[in-house]
CSV table of C-alpha atoms and ligand atoms in Angstrom, one decimal:
chain,number,residue,atom,x,y,z
P,45,UNK,CA,140.8,106.5,76.0
P,46,UNK,CA,139.1,103.6,78.0
P,47,UNK,CA,134.9,104.0,79.3
P,48,UNK,CA,135.4,103.5,83.3
P,49,UNK,CA,133.1,101.0,84.3
P,50,UNK,CA,130.6,101.5,87.0
P,51,UNK,CA,131.4,98.1,89.1
P,52,UNK,CA,128.1,95.5,89.9
P,53,UNK,CA,128.0,94.1,93.2
P,54,UNK,CA,125.5,91.9,93.0
P,55,UNK,CA,123.7,89.2,95.4
P,56,UNK,CA,122.2,86.4,94.4
P,57,UNK,CA,120.6,84.7,97.5
P,58,UNK,CA,119.3,81.4,95.3
P,59,UNK,CA,117.2,79.1,97.7
P,60,UNK,CA,117.8,80.8,100.5
P,61,UNK,CA,116.1,83.4,103.2
P,62,UNK,CA,112.5,83.8,104.5
P,63,UNK,CA,110.4,87.2,105.2
P,64,UNK,CA,112.6,88.5,107.8
P,65,UNK,CA,116.0,88.0,106.1
P,66,UNK,CA,115.1,89.3,103.0
P,67,UNK,CA,113.9,92.7,106.0
P,68,UNK,CA,117.3,92.4,107.5
P,69,UNK,CA,119.1,92.1,105.0
P,70,UNK,CA,117.5,95.0,102.7
P,71,UNK,CA,116.8,97.4,105.9
P,72,UNK,CA,120.8,97.0,106.5
P,73,UNK,CA,121.7,97.4,103.2
P,74,UNK,CA,119.7,100.4,102.2
P,75,UNK,CA,121.4,102.5,105.0
P,76,UNK,CA,125.1,101.1,105.0
P,77,UNK,CA,125.1,101.6,101.1
P,78,UNK,CA,124.0,105.2,100.6
P,79,UNK,CA,126.5,106.6,98.7
P,80,UNK,CA,128.2,103.4,97.5
P,81,UNK,CA,130.0,104.3,94.2
P,82,UNK,CA,129.4,100.8,93.3
P,83,UNK,CA,125.9,100.0,91.7
P,84,UNK,CA,124.5,97.4,93.7
P,85,UNK,CA,121.7,95.1,92.8
P,86,UNK,CA,120.2,91.7,94.7
P,87,UNK,CA,118.1,88.3,93.2
P,88,UNK,CA,115.9,86.8,96.3
P,89,UNK,CA,113.9,84.1,95.5
P,90,UNK,CA,110.3,85.0,93.9
P,91,UNK,CA,108.5,84.8,96.8
P,92,UNK,CA,110.2,88.1,98.3
P,93,UNK,CA,110.3,90.2,95.4
P,94,UNK,CA,107.2,92.1,96.0
P,95,UNK,CA,108.5,92.6,99.9
P,96,UNK,CA,112.1,93.6,97.9
P,97,UNK,CA,110.2,96.0,95.3
P,98,UNK,CA,108.7,98.1,98.5
P,99,UNK,CA,111.8,97.8,100.6
P,100,UNK,CA,114.0,99.2,97.8
P,101,UNK,CA,111.6,101.4,96.5
P,102,UNK,CA,113.0,105.1,97.5
P,103,UNK,CA,116.6,103.4,97.2
P,104,UNK,CA,119.6,103.0,94.3
P,105,UNK,CA,119.6,99.4,94.9
P,106,UNK,CA,118.4,97.4,92.1
P,107,UNK,CA,116.9,94.1,92.1
P,108,UNK,CA,116.1,91.3,89.8
P,109,UNK,CA,114.9,87.3,89.6
P,110,UNK,CA,117.3,84.5,89.6
P,111,UNK,CA,115.2,83.4,86.2
P,112,UNK,CA,112.4,83.5,84.0
P,113,UNK,CA,110.4,81.5,82.0
P,114,UNK,CA,111.1,81.1,77.8
P,115,UNK,CA,107.4,81.7,77.3
P,116,UNK,CA,105.1,84.8,77.1
P,117,UNK,CA,102.4,83.9,79.2
P,118,UNK,CA,100.1,81.0,79.7
P,119,UNK,CA,99.6,77.1,81.0
P,120,UNK,CA,103.4,76.6,82.1
P,121,UNK,CA,102.4,75.8,85.6
P,122,UNK,CA,105.1,76.9,88.5
P,123,UNK,CA,106.7,79.0,85.9
P,124,UNK,CA,107.1,83.0,86.0
P,125,UNK,CA,107.4,85.4,82.9
P,126,UNK,CA,109.1,88.4,81.9
P,127,UNK,CA,106.1,90.5,82.2
P,128,UNK,CA,105.4,89.2,85.5
P,129,UNK,CA,108.8,90.3,86.7
P,130,UNK,CA,108.9,93.8,85.3
P,131,UNK,CA,105.6,94.3,86.6
P,132,UNK,CA,107.3,93.9,90.0
P,133,UNK,CA,109.6,96.3,89.2
P,134,UNK,CA,112.9,94.0,88.3
P,135,UNK,CA,115.7,95.6,86.3
P,136,UNK,CA,117.8,92.4,86.2
P,137,UNK,CA,116.9,88.5,85.4
P,138,UNK,CA,120.2,85.9,85.5
P,139,UNK,CA,120.4,83.5,82.9
P,140,UNK,CA,121.9,80.5,82.8
P,141,UNK,CA,123.4,79.7,86.2
P,142,UNK,CA,125.1,76.9,86.1
P,143,UNK,CA,123.0,75.5,88.8
P,144,UNK,CA,119.8,76.0,86.5
P,145,UNK,CA,122.2,74.4,83.8
P,146,UNK,CA,123.1,71.6,85.2
P,147,UNK,CA,120.0,70.3,87.6
P,148,UNK,CA,117.1,71.7,84.8
P,149,UNK,CA,119.4,70.7,81.8
P,150,UNK,CA,118.5,74.4,80.4
P,151,UNK,CA,120.0,74.5,77.1
P,152,UNK,CA,121.7,77.3,74.9
P,153,UNK,CA,118.8,77.0,72.8
P,154,UNK,CA,116.4,77.1,75.7
P,155,UNK,CA,118.7,79.8,77.5
P,156,UNK,CA,118.2,81.9,74.4
P,157,UNK,CA,114.8,82.2,74.1
P,158,UNK,CA,114.4,83.3,77.8
P,159,UNK,CA,117.4,85.6,77.0
P,160,UNK,CA,114.8,87.1,73.8
P,161,UNK,CA,111.8,87.0,76.4
P,162,UNK,CA,114.0,88.9,79.2
P,163,UNK,CA,115.3,91.6,76.2
P,164,UNK,CA,111.8,91.7,74.8
P,165,UNK,CA,110.0,93.2,77.6
P,166,UNK,CA,113.0,95.6,78.8
P,167,UNK,CA,114.6,93.2,81.5
P,168,UNK,CA,118.8,93.3,81.3
P,169,UNK,CA,120.1,89.9,81.8
P,170,UNK,CA,123.4,89.1,83.1
P,171,UNK,CA,124.4,86.0,81.0
P,172,UNK,CA,126.3,83.0,83.6
P,173,UNK,CA,129.0,81.8,82.3
P,174,UNK,CA,131.4,78.5,83.3
P,175,UNK,CA,133.3,75.9,83.1
P,176,UNK,CA,133.1,72.4,85.8
P,177,UNK,CA,136.4,71.2,87.2
P,178,UNK,CA,136.9,68.2,84.6
P,179,UNK,CA,136.1,70.9,81.8
P,180,UNK,CA,139.2,72.4,83.4
P,181,UNK,CA,141.1,69.7,84.5
P,182,UNK,CA,140.8,68.5,80.4
P,183,UNK,CA,141.9,72.0,79.2
P,184,UNK,CA,138.4,73.1,77.8
P,185,UNK,CA,138.0,76.0,79.9
P,186,UNK,CA,138.1,78.5,76.8
P,187,UNK,CA,135.9,76.0,74.5
P,188,UNK,CA,133.3,75.8,76.9
P,189,UNK,CA,132.9,79.5,77.6
P,190,UNK,CA,132.9,80.1,73.8
P,191,UNK,CA,130.0,77.5,73.1
P,192,UNK,CA,128.7,79.3,76.1
P,193,UNK,CA,128.9,83.4,75.1
P,194,UNK,CA,128.8,82.5,71.0
P,195,UNK,CA,125.2,81.9,70.6
P,196,UNK,CA,124.6,85.6,72.7
P,197,UNK,CA,127.0,87.6,70.5
P,198,UNK,CA,124.0,88.9,68.2
P,199,UNK,CA,124.0,92.5,67.9
P,200,UNK,CA,120.0,92.3,69.1
P,201,UNK,CA,121.5,91.3,72.3
P,202,UNK,CA,124.5,93.1,72.9
P,203,UNK,CA,123.4,96.6,74.1
P,204,UNK,CA,121.9,95.5,77.5
P,205,UNK,CA,124.3,92.6,78.2
P,206,UNK,CA,126.4,91.8,81.5
P,207,UNK,CA,127.8,88.3,81.8
P,208,UNK,CA,129.2,86.9,85.2
P,209,UNK,CA,132.1,84.3,84.8
P,210,UNK,CA,131.0,81.6,87.4
P,211,UNK,CA,133.6,78.5,87.0
P,212,UNK,CA,131.5,76.2,88.7
P,213,UNK,CA,134.3,74.3,90.7
P,214,UNK,CA,134.7,78.2,92.5
P,215,UNK,CA,131.0,78.0,93.6
P,216,UNK,CA,130.5,77.4,97.2
P,217,UNK,CA,133.4,75.2,97.6
P,218,UNK,CA,135.7,78.1,99.2
P,219,UNK,CA,138.0,77.9,95.9
P,220,UNK,CA,138.1,80.8,94.8
P,221,UNK,CA,139.8,81.4,91.6
P,222,UNK,CA,143.6,83.2,91.5
P,223,UNK,CA,143.5,86.3,89.9
P,224,UNK,CA,145.6,85.1,87.3
P,225,UNK,CA,142.6,82.5,86.2
P,226,UNK,CA,140.0,84.8,86.4
P,227,UNK,CA,141.8,88.0,84.7
P,228,UNK,CA,142.6,85.7,81.7
P,229,UNK,CA,138.8,84.4,81.0
P,230,UNK,CA,137.4,88.0,81.6
P,231,UNK,CA,139.8,88.9,79.0
P,232,UNK,CA,139.1,86.1,77.0
P,233,UNK,CA,135.2,87.2,77.2
P,234,UNK,CA,135.8,90.4,76.5
P,235,UNK,CA,138.2,89.8,73.5
P,236,UNK,CA,135.2,88.0,72.3
P,237,UNK,CA,132.4,90.7,72.8
P,238,UNK,CA,135.1,92.9,70.6
P,239,UNK,CA,135.2,90.7,68.0
P,240,UNK,CA,131.3,91.6,67.2
P,241,UNK,CA,131.8,95.0,68.2
P,242,UNK,CA,134.7,96.7,69.6
P,243,UNK,CA,133.2,100.0,71.7
P,244,UNK,CA,130.3,97.7,73.1
P,245,UNK,CA,133.2,95.4,74.5
P,246,UNK,CA,134.5,98.2,76.6
P,247,UNK,CA,131.5,99.1,78.2
P,248,UNK,CA,130.2,95.4,79.3
P,249,UNK,CA,131.0,94.6,82.0
P,250,UNK,CA,132.0,91.1,83.1
P,251,UNK,CA,130.9,89.7,86.7
P,252,UNK,CA,133.1,87.2,88.4
P,253,UNK,CA,131.3,84.8,90.8
P,254,UNK,CA,132.5,81.9,93.0
P,255,UNK,CA,133.7,82.0,96.5
P,256,UNK,CA,134.3,86.0,96.4
P,257,UNK,CA,134.6,86.8,100.3
P,258,UNK,CA,135.7,90.4,101.8
P,259,UNK,CA,139.1,88.5,102.3
P,260,UNK,CA,139.6,88.1,98.3
P,261,UNK,CA,137.1,90.7,96.8
P,262,UNK,CA,139.8,93.5,96.4
P,263,UNK,CA,142.0,91.6,94.8
P,264,UNK,CA,139.8,90.3,92.6
P,265,UNK,CA,137.3,93.3,91.8
P,266,UNK,CA,140.7,95.2,90.5
P,267,UNK,CA,141.6,93.1,87.8
P,268,UNK,CA,141.4,95.3,84.3
P,269,UNK,CA,138.6,93.2,83.1
P,270,UNK,CA,136.9,92.6,85.9
P,271,UNK,CA,133.6,95.2,86.9
P,272,UNK,CA,132.4,93.2,89.8
P,273,UNK,CA,131.0,89.9,91.8
P,274,UNK,CA,128.1,87.9,91.7
P,275,UNK,CA,127.8,86.6,95.1
P,276,UNK,CA,126.5,83.6,96.3
P,277,UNK,CA,127.1,82.6,99.8
P,278,UNK,CA,128.2,86.0,101.5
P,279,UNK,CA,125.5,87.7,100.2
P,280,UNK,CA,123.0,86.3,103.2
P,281,UNK,CA,125.1,87.4,105.8
P,282,UNK,CA,124.4,91.1,106.2
P,283,UNK,CA,127.9,92.2,107.4
P,284,UNK,CA,130.3,90.7,104.6
P,285,UNK,CA,128.0,91.8,101.5
P,286,UNK,CA,127.9,95.0,103.2
P,287,UNK,CA,131.6,94.9,102.6
P,288,UNK,CA,131.6,93.5,99.4
P,289,UNK,CA,129.4,96.5,98.0
P,290,UNK,CA,131.8,99.1,99.6
P,291,UNK,CA,135.1,97.3,97.8
P,292,UNK,CA,136.6,99.4,95.6
P,293,UNK,CA,139.3,98.7,92.8
P,294,UNK,CA,142.8,99.2,94.1
X,297,13P,P1,129.3,81.7,96.2
X,297,13P,O1,129.4,83.0,96.1
X,297,13P,O2,128.3,80.7,97.2
X,297,13P,O3,130.7,80.8,95.8
X,297,13P,O4,128.2,81.4,94.6
X,297,13P,C1,128.2,82.2,93.7
X,297,13P,C2,127.4,82.2,92.9
X,297,13P,O5,126.6,81.2,92.4
X,297,13P,C3,126.7,83.5,92.6
X,297,13P,O6,125.9,83.5,91.6
Protein backbone atom coordinates (compact mmCIF):
# COMPACT_ATOMS: atom_id res chain seq x y z
CA UNK A 1 0.00 0.00 0.00
CA UNK A 2 1.11 3.55 -0.72
CA UNK A 3 2.30 5.41 2.37
CA UNK A 4 -0.01 8.26 3.30
CA UNK A 5 1.87 11.53 3.15
CA UNK A 6 0.84 14.14 5.68
CA UNK A 7 0.02 17.38 3.89
CA UNK A 8 2.27 20.35 4.54
CA UNK A 9 0.82 23.84 4.26
CA UNK A 10 3.64 26.37 4.29
CA UNK A 11 3.57 30.18 4.38
CA UNK A 12 6.31 32.03 2.55
CA UNK A 13 5.95 35.65 3.65
CA UNK A 14 8.79 36.78 1.40
CA UNK A 15 9.90 40.35 2.26
CA UNK A 16 6.63 41.31 3.90
CA UNK A 17 5.45 41.94 7.41
CA UNK A 18 6.39 43.58 10.66
CA UNK A 19 6.58 42.57 14.30
CA UNK A 20 2.90 43.41 14.61
CA UNK A 21 1.85 41.34 11.65
CA UNK A 22 4.02 38.43 12.82
CA UNK A 23 2.26 38.51 16.17
CA UNK A 24 -1.23 38.81 14.71
CA UNK A 25 -0.76 36.10 12.13
CA UNK A 26 1.00 33.58 14.33
CA UNK A 27 -1.12 34.00 17.43
CA UNK A 28 -4.24 33.62 15.28
CA UNK A 29 -2.80 30.63 13.50
CA UNK A 30 -1.75 28.90 16.70
CA UNK A 31 -5.30 29.00 18.05
CA UNK A 32 -7.17 28.33 14.82
CA UNK A 33 -5.12 25.33 13.72
CA UNK A 34 -5.11 23.38 16.98
CA UNK A 35 -5.65 19.71 16.21
CA UNK A 36 -5.08 20.26 12.47
CA UNK A 37 -4.51 17.12 10.45
CA UNK A 38 -2.08 19.00 8.21
CA UNK A 39 1.42 19.99 9.13
CA UNK A 40 1.81 23.76 9.11
CA UNK A 41 4.99 25.77 8.65
CA UNK A 42 5.82 29.45 8.29
CA UNK A 43 8.78 31.19 6.66
CA UNK A 44 9.03 34.74 8.02
CA UNK A 45 11.82 37.16 7.11
CA UNK A 46 15.01 36.69 9.18
CA UNK A 47 14.41 39.56 11.64
CA UNK A 48 11.17 37.96 12.82
CA UNK A 49 12.55 34.48 13.47
CA UNK A 50 13.13 35.16 17.17
CA UNK A 51 9.59 36.42 17.65
CA UNK A 52 8.30 33.47 15.64
CA UNK A 53 10.23 31.03 17.81
CA UNK A 54 8.78 32.66 20.88
CA UNK A 55 5.17 32.58 19.73
CA UNK A 56 5.28 29.06 18.27
CA UNK A 57 7.21 27.45 21.12
CA UNK A 58 4.29 25.53 22.60
CA UNK A 59 2.60 24.73 19.27
CA UNK A 60 3.17 22.03 16.63
CA UNK A 61 3.63 24.73 13.94
CA UNK A 62 7.10 24.56 12.45
CA UNK A 63 9.06 27.40 10.96
CA UNK A 64 12.06 28.04 8.81
CA UNK A 65 14.02 30.61 6.84
CA UNK A 66 13.57 31.68 3.24
CA UNK A 67 17.24 31.25 2.39
CA UNK A 68 20.64 30.55 3.94
CA UNK A 69 24.30 31.14 3.23
CA UNK A 70 26.40 28.65 1.30
CA UNK A 71 29.19 29.28 3.83
CA UNK A 72 29.64 27.97 7.36
CA UNK A 73 30.72 31.16 9.10
CA UNK A 74 33.08 34.10 8.78
CA UNK A 75 33.49 37.28 6.78
CA UNK A 76 30.29 37.16 4.70
CA UNK A 77 28.55 40.42 5.51
CA UNK A 78 24.80 40.19 5.40
CA UNK A 79 24.61 36.40 5.23
CA UNK A 80 22.95 34.00 7.64
CA UNK A 81 24.36 30.53 8.26
CA UNK A 82 22.64 27.17 8.67
CA UNK A 83 23.86 26.88 12.26
CA UNK A 84 22.34 30.29 13.10
CA UNK A 85 19.04 29.04 11.75
CA UNK A 86 19.08 25.87 13.84
CA UNK A 87 20.12 28.00 16.81
CA UNK A 88 16.90 30.00 16.28
CA UNK A 89 14.81 26.85 16.22
CA UNK A 90 14.31 26.61 12.46
CA UNK A 91 13.18 23.21 11.24
CA UNK A 92 12.99 23.95 7.51
CA UNK A 93 14.77 26.18 5.02
CA UNK A 94 13.69 27.13 1.49
CA UNK A 95 16.32 26.55 -1.16
CA UNK A 96 16.25 27.87 -4.71
CA UNK A 97 13.05 29.88 -4.65
CA UNK A 98 12.57 31.26 -8.16
CA UNK A 99 12.96 34.80 -6.82
CA UNK A 100 16.44 33.88 -5.51
CA UNK A 101 17.30 32.14 -8.78
CA UNK A 102 16.13 35.12 -10.85
CA UNK A 103 17.19 38.15 -8.78
CA UNK A 104 20.37 36.72 -7.26
CA UNK A 105 21.46 34.48 -10.12
CA UNK A 106 21.55 31.44 -7.83
CA UNK A 107 22.96 28.54 -9.82
CA UNK A 108 22.52 24.82 -9.19
CA UNK A 109 26.10 24.76 -7.98
CA UNK A 110 25.45 27.40 -5.32
CA UNK A 111 22.15 25.82 -4.36
CA UNK A 112 23.88 22.49 -3.88
CA UNK A 113 26.29 24.12 -1.43
CA UNK A 114 23.37 25.65 0.43
CA UNK A 115 21.60 22.30 0.46
CA UNK A 116 24.70 20.66 1.84
CA UNK A 117 25.08 23.26 4.61
CA UNK A 118 21.42 22.89 5.54
CA UNK A 119 21.63 19.09 5.67
CA UNK A 120 24.83 19.12 7.70
CA UNK A 121 23.10 21.25 10.34
CA UNK A 122 20.01 19.05 10.43
CA UNK A 123 17.76 21.57 8.70
CA UNK A 124 15.13 20.14 6.37
CA UNK A 125 15.50 21.74 2.95
CA UNK A 126 12.51 22.52 0.76
CA UNK A 127 13.89 22.63 -2.76
CA UNK A 128 11.91 24.96 -5.03
CA UNK A 129 11.63 24.22 -8.75
CA UNK A 130 9.69 25.77 -11.57
CA UNK A 131 9.72 26.87 -15.18
CA UNK A 132 9.09 30.38 -16.52
CA UNK A 133 6.29 31.24 -18.93
CA UNK A 134 8.65 31.35 -21.90
CA UNK A 135 10.14 27.98 -20.98
CA UNK A 136 6.63 26.54 -20.78
CA UNK A 137 5.70 28.11 -24.11
CA UNK A 138 8.78 26.52 -25.66
CA UNK A 139 7.75 23.10 -24.28
CA UNK A 140 10.77 23.04 -21.99
CA UNK A 141 8.92 22.45 -18.71
CA UNK A 142 10.13 18.90 -18.09
CA UNK A 143 13.64 19.66 -19.25
CA UNK A 144 13.88 22.65 -16.88
CA UNK A 145 12.44 20.74 -13.93
CA UNK A 146 14.78 17.85 -14.61
CA UNK A 147 17.83 20.11 -14.73
CA UNK A 148 16.83 21.82 -11.46
CA UNK A 149 16.11 18.52 -9.73
CA UNK A 150 18.79 16.15 -10.98
CA UNK A 151 21.82 17.55 -9.10
CA UNK A 152 19.98 17.00 -5.80
CA UNK A 153 18.97 13.41 -6.43
CA UNK A 154 21.82 11.73 -4.59
CA UNK A 155 21.47 9.29 -1.73
CA UNK A 156 22.99 11.84 0.64
CA UNK A 157 20.16 14.27 0.12
CA UNK A 158 17.00 12.27 -0.50
CA UNK A 159 16.09 11.30 3.04
CA UNK A 160 14.94 14.65 4.39
CA UNK A 161 13.97 16.30 1.12
CA UNK A 162 10.76 18.20 0.41
CA UNK A 163 10.10 19.64 -3.05
CA UNK A 164 8.01 22.66 -3.96
CA UNK A 165 6.92 22.91 -7.59
CA UNK A 166 6.25 26.56 -8.22
CA UNK A 167 5.70 27.48 -11.87
CA UNK A 168 7.19 30.97 -12.11
CA UNK A 169 4.29 32.17 -14.29
CA UNK A 170 1.85 31.30 -11.50
CA UNK A 171 3.67 33.13 -8.69
CA UNK A 172 1.88 36.27 -7.59
CA UNK A 173 0.02 36.46 -10.89
CA UNK A 174 -3.35 35.05 -9.89
CA UNK A 175 -2.80 32.51 -12.69
CA UNK A 176 -2.78 29.04 -11.14
CA UNK A 177 -1.70 25.85 -12.85
CA UNK A 178 -4.74 23.78 -13.79
CA UNK A 179 -5.06 20.51 -11.89
CA UNK A 180 -3.86 18.63 -14.97
CA UNK A 181 -0.86 20.93 -15.44
CA UNK A 182 0.14 20.57 -11.79
CA UNK A 183 -0.41 16.81 -11.51
CA UNK A 184 1.63 15.93 -14.58
CA UNK A 185 4.68 17.86 -13.32
CA UNK A 186 4.34 16.52 -9.77
CA UNK A 187 4.12 12.97 -11.13
CA UNK A 188 7.19 13.62 -13.28
CA UNK A 189 9.14 14.83 -10.21
CA UNK A 190 8.11 11.75 -8.22
CA UNK A 191 9.06 9.50 -11.10
CA UNK A 192 12.53 11.06 -11.28
CA UNK A 193 13.01 10.51 -7.54
CA UNK A 194 11.73 6.94 -7.91
CA UNK A 195 14.45 6.25 -10.46
CA UNK A 196 16.90 6.81 -7.57
CA UNK A 197 14.89 5.33 -4.71
CA UNK A 198 11.34 4.15 -5.18
CA UNK A 199 10.41 3.79 -1.53
CA UNK A 200 11.63 7.30 -0.70
CA UNK A 201 9.79 8.64 -3.75
CA UNK A 202 6.55 7.57 -2.11
CA UNK A 203 7.43 9.37 1.09
CA UNK A 204 8.82 12.67 -0.21
CA UNK A 205 6.30 15.48 -0.20
CA UNK A 206 5.88 17.60 -3.29
CA UNK A 207 4.14 20.90 -2.59
CA UNK A 208 2.49 23.10 -5.18
CA UNK A 209 3.01 26.87 -5.11
CA UNK A 210 1.70 29.68 -7.29
CA UNK A 211 -1.45 31.70 -6.60
CA UNK A 212 -2.93 29.13 -4.22
CA UNK A 213 -6.09 30.61 -2.67
CA UNK A 214 -8.91 29.16 -0.61
CA UNK A 215 -11.03 28.83 -3.77
CA UNK A 216 -8.57 26.64 -5.69
CA UNK A 217 -6.67 24.86 -2.91
CA UNK A 218 -8.93 21.89 -2.37
CA UNK A 219 -8.81 20.80 -5.97
CA UNK A 220 -5.03 21.22 -6.18
CA UNK A 221 -4.30 19.58 -2.84
CA UNK A 222 -6.50 16.62 -3.77
CA UNK A 223 -4.33 15.65 -6.73
CA UNK A 224 -2.57 12.32 -6.15
CA UNK A 225 0.96 13.74 -6.26
CA UNK A 226 0.32 17.08 -4.54
CA UNK A 227 1.09 16.97 -0.83
CA UNK A 228 0.24 20.50 0.22
CA UNK A 229 1.20 24.00 -0.77
CA UNK A 230 3.76 26.75 -0.49
CA UNK A 231 1.69 29.88 -0.19
CA UNK A 232 2.80 33.47 -0.80
CA UNK A 233 0.19 36.25 -0.95
CA UNK A 234 -2.65 34.37 0.74
CA UNK A 235 -0.39 33.43 3.67
CA UNK A 236 -0.27 37.09 4.73
CA UNK A 237 -4.04 37.23 5.16
CA UNK A 238 -4.92 35.57 8.43
CA UNK A 239 -8.37 34.24 7.55
CA UNK A 240 -7.30 33.02 4.11
CA UNK A 241 -4.27 31.20 5.43
CA UNK A 242 -6.25 29.61 8.25
CA UNK A 243 -8.72 28.35 5.65
CA UNK A 244 -5.84 26.93 3.60
CA UNK A 245 -4.42 25.20 6.68
CA UNK A 246 -7.78 23.53 7.24
CA UNK A 247 -8.07 22.30 3.65
CA UNK A 248 -8.05 18.54 3.32
CA UNK A 249 -8.02 16.24 0.32
CA UNK A 250 -11.39 15.46 -1.27
P1 LIG B 1 1.91 33.40 -4.42
O1 LIG B 1 1.06 32.45 -3.57
O2 LIG B 1 1.80 34.80 -3.98
O3 LIG B 1 1.66 33.19 -5.87
O4 LIG B 1 3.45 32.99 -4.16
C1 LIG B 1 3.85 31.67 -4.26
C2 LIG B 1 5.25 31.55 -3.80
O5 LIG B 1 6.17 32.04 -4.44
C3 LIG B 1 5.50 30.85 -2.53
O6 LIG B 1 6.84 30.58 -2.34
